[in-house]
Tab-separated table of C-alpha atoms (C1' of nucleotides) in Angstrom:
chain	number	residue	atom	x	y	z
A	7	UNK	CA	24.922	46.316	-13.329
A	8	UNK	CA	28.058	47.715	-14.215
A	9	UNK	CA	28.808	50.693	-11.480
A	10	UNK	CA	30.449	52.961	-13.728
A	11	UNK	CA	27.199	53.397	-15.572
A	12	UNK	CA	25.870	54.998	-12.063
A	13	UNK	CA	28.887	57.643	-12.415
A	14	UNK	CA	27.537	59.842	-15.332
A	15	UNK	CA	30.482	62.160	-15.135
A	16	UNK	CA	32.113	60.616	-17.920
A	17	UNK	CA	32.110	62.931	-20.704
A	18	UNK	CA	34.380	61.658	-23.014
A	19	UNK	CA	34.541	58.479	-25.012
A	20	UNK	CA	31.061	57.315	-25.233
A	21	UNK	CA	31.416	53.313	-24.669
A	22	UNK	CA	33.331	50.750	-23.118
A	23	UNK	CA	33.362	51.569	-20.017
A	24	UNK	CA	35.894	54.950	-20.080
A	25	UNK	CA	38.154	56.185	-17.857
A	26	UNK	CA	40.679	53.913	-18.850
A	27	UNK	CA	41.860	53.177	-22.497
A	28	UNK	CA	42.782	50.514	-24.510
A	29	UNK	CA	46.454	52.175	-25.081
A	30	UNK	CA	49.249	50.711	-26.044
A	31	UNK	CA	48.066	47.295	-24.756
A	32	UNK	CA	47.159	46.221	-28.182
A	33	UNK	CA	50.817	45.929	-28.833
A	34	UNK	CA	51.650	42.883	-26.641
A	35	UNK	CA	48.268	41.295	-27.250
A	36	UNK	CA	48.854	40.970	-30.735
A	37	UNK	CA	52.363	40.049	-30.762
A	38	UNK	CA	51.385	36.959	-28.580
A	39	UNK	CA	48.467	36.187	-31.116
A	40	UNK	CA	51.186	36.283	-33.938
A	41	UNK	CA	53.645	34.507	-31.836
A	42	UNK	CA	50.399	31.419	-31.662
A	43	UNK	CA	50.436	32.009	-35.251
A	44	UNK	CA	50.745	34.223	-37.986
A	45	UNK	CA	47.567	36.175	-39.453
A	46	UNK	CA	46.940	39.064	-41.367
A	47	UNK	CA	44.904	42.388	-39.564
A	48	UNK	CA	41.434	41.284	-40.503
A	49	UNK	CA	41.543	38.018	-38.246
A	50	UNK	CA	43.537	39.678	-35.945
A	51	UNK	CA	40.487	42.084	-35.314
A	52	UNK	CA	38.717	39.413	-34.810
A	53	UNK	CA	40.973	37.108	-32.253
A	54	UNK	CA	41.329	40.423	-30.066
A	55	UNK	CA	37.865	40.499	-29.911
A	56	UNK	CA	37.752	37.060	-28.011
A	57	UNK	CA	40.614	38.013	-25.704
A	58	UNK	CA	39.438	40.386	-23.307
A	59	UNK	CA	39.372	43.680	-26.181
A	60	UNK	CA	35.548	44.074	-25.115
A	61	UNK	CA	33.061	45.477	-27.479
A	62	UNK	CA	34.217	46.676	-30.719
A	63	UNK	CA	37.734	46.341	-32.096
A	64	UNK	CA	38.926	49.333	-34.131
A	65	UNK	CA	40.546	48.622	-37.260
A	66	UNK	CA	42.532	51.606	-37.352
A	67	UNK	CA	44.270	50.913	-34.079
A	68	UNK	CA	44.969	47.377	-35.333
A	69	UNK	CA	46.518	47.974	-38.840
A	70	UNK	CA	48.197	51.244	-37.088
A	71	UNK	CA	50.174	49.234	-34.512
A	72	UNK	CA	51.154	46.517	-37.007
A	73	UNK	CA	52.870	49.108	-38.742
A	74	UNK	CA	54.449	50.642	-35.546
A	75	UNK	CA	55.782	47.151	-35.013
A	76	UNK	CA	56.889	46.507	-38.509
A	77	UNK	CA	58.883	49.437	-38.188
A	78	UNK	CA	60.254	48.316	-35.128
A	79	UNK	CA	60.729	44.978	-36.295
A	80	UNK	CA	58.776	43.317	-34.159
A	81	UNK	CA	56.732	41.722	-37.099
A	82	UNK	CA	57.459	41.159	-40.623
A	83	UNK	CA	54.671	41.094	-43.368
A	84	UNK	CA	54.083	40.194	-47.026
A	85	UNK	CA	51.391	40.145	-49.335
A	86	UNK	CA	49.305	37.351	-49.852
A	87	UNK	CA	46.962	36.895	-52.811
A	88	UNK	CA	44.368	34.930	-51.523
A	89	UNK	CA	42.385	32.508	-54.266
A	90	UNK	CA	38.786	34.128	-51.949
A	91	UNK	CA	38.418	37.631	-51.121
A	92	UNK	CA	41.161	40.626	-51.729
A	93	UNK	CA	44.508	39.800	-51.013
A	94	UNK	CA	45.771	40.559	-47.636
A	95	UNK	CA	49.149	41.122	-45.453
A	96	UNK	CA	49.768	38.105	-43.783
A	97	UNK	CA	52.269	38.899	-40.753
A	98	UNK	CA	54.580	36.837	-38.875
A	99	UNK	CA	56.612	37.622	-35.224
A	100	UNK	CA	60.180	37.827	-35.481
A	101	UNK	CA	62.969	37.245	-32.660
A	102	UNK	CA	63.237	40.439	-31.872
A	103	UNK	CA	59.315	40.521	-31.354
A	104	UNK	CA	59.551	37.743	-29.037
A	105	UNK	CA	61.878	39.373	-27.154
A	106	UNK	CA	59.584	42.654	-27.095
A	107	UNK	CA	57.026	40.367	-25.592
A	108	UNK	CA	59.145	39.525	-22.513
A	109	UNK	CA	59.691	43.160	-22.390
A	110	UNK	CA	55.899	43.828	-22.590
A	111	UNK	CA	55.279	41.284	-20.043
A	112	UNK	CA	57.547	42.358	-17.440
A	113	UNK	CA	55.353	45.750	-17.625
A	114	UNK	CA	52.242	44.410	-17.939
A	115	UNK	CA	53.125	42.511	-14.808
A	116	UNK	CA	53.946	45.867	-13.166
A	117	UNK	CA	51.099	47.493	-13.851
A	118	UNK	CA	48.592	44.971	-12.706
A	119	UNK	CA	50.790	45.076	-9.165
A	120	UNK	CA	49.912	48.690	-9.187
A	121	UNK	CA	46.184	47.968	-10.288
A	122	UNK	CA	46.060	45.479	-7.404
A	123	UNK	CA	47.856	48.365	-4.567
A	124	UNK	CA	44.432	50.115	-6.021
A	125	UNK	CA	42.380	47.760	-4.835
A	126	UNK	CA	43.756	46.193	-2.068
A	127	UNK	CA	43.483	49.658	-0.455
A	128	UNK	CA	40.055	50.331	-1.996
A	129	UNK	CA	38.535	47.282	-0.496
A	130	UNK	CA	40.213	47.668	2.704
A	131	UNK	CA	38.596	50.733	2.809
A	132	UNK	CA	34.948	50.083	1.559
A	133	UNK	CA	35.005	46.493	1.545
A	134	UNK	CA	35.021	43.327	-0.413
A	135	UNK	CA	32.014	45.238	-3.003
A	136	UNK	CA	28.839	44.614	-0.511
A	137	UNK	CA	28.891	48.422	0.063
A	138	UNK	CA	28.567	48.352	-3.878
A	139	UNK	CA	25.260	46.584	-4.350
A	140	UNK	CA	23.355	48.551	-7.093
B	29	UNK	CA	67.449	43.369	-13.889
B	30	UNK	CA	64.006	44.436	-15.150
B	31	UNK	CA	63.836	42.949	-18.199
B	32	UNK	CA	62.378	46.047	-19.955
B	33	UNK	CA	66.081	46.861	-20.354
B	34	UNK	CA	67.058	44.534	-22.623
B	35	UNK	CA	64.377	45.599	-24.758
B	36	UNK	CA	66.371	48.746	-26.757
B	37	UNK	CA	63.882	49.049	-29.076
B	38	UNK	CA	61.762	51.574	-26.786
B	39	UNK	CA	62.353	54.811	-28.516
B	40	UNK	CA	59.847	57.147	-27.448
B	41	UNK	CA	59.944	58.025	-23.573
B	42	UNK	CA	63.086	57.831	-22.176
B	43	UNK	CA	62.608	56.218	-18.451
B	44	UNK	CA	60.437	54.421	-16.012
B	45	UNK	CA	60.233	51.371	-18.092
B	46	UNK	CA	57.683	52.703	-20.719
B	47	UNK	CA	55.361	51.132	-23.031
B	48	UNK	CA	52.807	51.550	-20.703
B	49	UNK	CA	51.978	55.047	-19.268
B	50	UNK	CA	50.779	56.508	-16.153
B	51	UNK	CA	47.656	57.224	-17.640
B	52	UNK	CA	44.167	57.991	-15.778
B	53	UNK	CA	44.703	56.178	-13.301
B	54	UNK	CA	46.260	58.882	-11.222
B	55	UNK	CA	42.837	60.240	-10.618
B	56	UNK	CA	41.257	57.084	-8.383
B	57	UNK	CA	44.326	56.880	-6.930
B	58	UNK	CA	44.000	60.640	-5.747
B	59	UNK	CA	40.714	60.147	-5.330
B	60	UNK	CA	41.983	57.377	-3.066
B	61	UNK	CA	44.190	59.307	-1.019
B	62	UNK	CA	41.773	62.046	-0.272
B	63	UNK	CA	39.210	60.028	1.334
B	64	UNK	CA	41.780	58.838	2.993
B	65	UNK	CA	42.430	62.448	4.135
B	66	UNK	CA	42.323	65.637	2.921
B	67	UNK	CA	45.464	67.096	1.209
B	68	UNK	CA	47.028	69.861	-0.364
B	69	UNK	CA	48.600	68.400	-4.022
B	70	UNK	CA	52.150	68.736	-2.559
B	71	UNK	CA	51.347	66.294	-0.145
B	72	UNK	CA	49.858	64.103	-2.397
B	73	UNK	CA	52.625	64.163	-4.586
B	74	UNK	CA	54.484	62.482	-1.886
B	75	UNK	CA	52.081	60.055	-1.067
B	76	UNK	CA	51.883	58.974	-4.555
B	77	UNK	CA	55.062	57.971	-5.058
B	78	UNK	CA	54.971	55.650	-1.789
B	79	UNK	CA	52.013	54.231	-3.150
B	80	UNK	CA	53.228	52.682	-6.548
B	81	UNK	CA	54.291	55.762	-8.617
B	82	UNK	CA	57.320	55.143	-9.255
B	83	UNK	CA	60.056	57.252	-9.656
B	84	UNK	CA	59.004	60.955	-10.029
B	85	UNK	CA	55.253	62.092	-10.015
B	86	UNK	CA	54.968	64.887	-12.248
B	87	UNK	CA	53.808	67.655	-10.466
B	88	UNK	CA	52.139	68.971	-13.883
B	89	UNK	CA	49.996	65.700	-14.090
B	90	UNK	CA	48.823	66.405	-10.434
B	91	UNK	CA	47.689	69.916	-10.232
B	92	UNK	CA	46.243	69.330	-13.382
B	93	UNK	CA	44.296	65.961	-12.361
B	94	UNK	CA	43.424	68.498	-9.088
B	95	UNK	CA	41.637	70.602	-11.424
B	96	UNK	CA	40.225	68.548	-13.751
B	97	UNK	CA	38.517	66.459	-11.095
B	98	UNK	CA	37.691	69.817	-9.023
B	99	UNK	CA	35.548	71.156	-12.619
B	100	UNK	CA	33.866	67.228	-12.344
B	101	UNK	CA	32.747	67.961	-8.855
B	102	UNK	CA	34.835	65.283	-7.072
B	103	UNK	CA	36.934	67.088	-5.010
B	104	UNK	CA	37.019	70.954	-3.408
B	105	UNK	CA	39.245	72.842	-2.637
B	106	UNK	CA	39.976	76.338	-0.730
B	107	UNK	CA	43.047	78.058	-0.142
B	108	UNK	CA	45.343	77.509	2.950
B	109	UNK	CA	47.131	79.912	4.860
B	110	UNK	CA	49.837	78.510	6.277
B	111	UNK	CA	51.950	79.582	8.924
B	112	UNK	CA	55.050	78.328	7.453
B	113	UNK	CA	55.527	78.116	4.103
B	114	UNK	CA	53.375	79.246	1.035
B	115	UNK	CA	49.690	79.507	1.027
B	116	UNK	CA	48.425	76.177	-0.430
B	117	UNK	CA	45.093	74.652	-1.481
B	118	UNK	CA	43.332	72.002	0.376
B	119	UNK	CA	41.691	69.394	-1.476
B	120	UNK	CA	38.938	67.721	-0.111
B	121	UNK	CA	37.007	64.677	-1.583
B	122	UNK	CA	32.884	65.041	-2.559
B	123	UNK	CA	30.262	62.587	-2.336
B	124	UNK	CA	30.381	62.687	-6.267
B	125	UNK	CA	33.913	62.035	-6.260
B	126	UNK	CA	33.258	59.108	-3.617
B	127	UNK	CA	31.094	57.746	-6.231
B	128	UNK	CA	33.702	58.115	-9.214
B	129	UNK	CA	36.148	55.966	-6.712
B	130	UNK	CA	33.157	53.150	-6.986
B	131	UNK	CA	32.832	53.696	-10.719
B	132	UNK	CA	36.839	53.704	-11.225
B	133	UNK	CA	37.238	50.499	-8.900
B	134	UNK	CA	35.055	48.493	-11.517
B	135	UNK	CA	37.029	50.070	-14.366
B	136	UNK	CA	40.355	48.831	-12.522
B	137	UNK	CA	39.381	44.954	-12.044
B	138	UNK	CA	38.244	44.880	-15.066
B	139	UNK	CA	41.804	46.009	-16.412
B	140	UNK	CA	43.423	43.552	-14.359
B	141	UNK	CA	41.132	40.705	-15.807
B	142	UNK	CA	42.627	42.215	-19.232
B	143	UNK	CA	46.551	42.324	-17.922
B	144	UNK	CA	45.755	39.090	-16.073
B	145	UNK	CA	44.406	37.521	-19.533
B	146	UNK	CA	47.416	38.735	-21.274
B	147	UNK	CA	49.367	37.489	-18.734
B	148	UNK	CA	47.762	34.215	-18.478
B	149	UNK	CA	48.395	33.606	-22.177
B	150	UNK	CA	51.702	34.541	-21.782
B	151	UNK	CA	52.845	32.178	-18.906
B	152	UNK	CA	50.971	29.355	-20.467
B	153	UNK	CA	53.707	29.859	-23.706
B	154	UNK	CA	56.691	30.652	-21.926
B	155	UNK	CA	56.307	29.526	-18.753
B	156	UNK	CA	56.500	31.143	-15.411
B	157	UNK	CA	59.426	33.426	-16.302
B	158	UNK	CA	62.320	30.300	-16.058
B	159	UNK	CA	62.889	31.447	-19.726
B	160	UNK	CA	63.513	34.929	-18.453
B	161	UNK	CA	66.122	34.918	-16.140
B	162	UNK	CA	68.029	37.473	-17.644
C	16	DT	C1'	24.013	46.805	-61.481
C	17	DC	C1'	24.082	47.105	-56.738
C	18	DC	C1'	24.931	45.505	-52.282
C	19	DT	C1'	27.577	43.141	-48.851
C	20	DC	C1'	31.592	41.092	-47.005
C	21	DT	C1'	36.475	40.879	-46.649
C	22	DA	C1'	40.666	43.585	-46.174
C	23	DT	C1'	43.739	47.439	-45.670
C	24	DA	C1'	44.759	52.285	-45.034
C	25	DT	C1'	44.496	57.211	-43.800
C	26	DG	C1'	42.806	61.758	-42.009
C	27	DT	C1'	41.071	64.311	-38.120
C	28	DT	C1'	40.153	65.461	-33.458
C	29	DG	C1'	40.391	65.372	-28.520
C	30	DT	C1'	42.989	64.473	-24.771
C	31	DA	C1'	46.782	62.780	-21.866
C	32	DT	C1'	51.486	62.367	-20.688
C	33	DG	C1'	56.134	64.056	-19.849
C	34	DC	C1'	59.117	67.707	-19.669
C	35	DA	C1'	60.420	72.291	-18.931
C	36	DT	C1'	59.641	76.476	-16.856
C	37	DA	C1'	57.480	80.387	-14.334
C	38	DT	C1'	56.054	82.342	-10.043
C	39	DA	C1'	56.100	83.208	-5.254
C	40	DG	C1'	56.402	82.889	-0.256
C	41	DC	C1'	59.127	81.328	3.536
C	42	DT	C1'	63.602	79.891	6.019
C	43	DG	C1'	68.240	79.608	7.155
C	44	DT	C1'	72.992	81.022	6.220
C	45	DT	C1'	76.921	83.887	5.440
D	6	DA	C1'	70.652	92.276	3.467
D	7	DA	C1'	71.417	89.287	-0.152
D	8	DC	C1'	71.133	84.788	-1.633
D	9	DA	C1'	70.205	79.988	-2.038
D	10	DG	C1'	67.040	76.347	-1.200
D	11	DC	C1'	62.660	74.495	-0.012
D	12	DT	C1'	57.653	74.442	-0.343
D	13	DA	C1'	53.765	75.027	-3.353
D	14	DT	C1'	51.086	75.866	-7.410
D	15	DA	C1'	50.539	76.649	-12.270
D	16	DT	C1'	51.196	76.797	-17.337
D	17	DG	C1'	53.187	76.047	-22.117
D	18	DC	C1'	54.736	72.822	-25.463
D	19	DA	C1'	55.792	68.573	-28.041
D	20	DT	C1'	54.499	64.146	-28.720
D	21	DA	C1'	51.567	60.249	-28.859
D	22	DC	C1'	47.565	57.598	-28.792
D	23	DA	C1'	42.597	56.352	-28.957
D	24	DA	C1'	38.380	56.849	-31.203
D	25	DC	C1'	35.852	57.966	-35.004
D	26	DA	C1'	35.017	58.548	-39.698
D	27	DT	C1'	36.080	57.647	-44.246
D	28	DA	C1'	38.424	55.969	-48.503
D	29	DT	C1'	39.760	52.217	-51.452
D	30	DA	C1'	39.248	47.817	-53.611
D	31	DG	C1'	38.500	42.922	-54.828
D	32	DA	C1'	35.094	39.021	-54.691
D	33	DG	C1'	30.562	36.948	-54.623
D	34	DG	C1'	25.600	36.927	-54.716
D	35	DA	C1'	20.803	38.860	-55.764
DNA sequence: TCCTCTATATGTTGTATGCATATAGCTGTT
DNA sequence: AACAGCTATATGCATACAACATATAGAGGA
């Protein structure tokens, strides 16, 4: 059983598993999907479902960011009429999105050394998790 | 050189290699500290930023993370007089807030499992960062 | 016709960060 | 005694983002 579901002091944001948020994570995630290949927002949803963005997926924060990064110029779209379904904006990664992801990475790599200071002093202080057990 | 820097297409906060903030996660880290010992948040200013904050801690974000976690019930606090210096107030942690450190340790791995995804992905693309030497 | 699925977009709200600033007591210096 | 500097806590403001709800619209099937 999840632990944090013991801690009931979480008031805010319902599900998920709170206290931390998805944030600006989205951003690198889906510039590496694009970078695999280009998509439009819909199957994006869908992709960042599989890669660790547990749960539900929210559009809003999906089509929001691609237009952050547009505007950046991180991505590039167009409109594509498909023959099935309504058309859709099919995006692609440009250079300077590639280079964004190095960027990204260099940070993302950062913070996880400053997740793992967390809990290397956590479980040198309560243990490995046996003091966790339910 | 971190590579953040040759990324100029950060606009919004100016330093500490953004794109990713600070976030919640001062409050486990606190949390961390006090079990550790107690403190007064001047002191655990300090010992933040020797445990993987870089740069400046905000002493905003602190007091305010004091109180916020005080109105939760994880830490107390009563005032200190001091016999040099100000009167300060000494923070002590709760068996509540002993739990939220459980609760937030689960919340942490599984954020590294995301980063570690991401980063996963990454290095399987680019490769272990040969590409990136500045 | 109505419903559902695909697909994109926007409005609102709550909350957090980052920065600046206010306040105040104590200490050492000139 | 005045002043600057350090310790210590607190608050106001602008910005930004997540989360949620909702709007729009085309296509296909019952």
């Amino acid at each position: 059983m999840c632990n944090c579901h013991k801690v009931h002091h979480f008031r805010h944001l319902k599900e998920g598993c709170p206290g931390f948020r998805m944030e600006k994570f989205v951003q690198p995630c889906i510039l590496l999907l694009l970078y695999e290949r280009p998509a439009h927002g819909y199957e994006l949803m869908e992709r960042l479902q599989r890669c660790g963005f547990s749960g539900n997926v929210d559009p809003g924060v999906v089509y929001r960011n691609l237009r952050k990064m547009e505007e950046e110029g991180w991505v590039k779209s167009e409109w594509e009429s498909s023959e099935s379904g309504p058309a859709r904006r099919r995006y692609i990664i440009t250079p300077e999105g590639e280079d964004a992801i190095h960027g990204f990475a260099v940070h993302v790599r950062y913070q996880m050394e400053r997740l793992k200071g967390f809990l290397d002093k956590y479980e040198k202080i309560f243990g490995n998790g046996e003091g966790n057990s339910n």
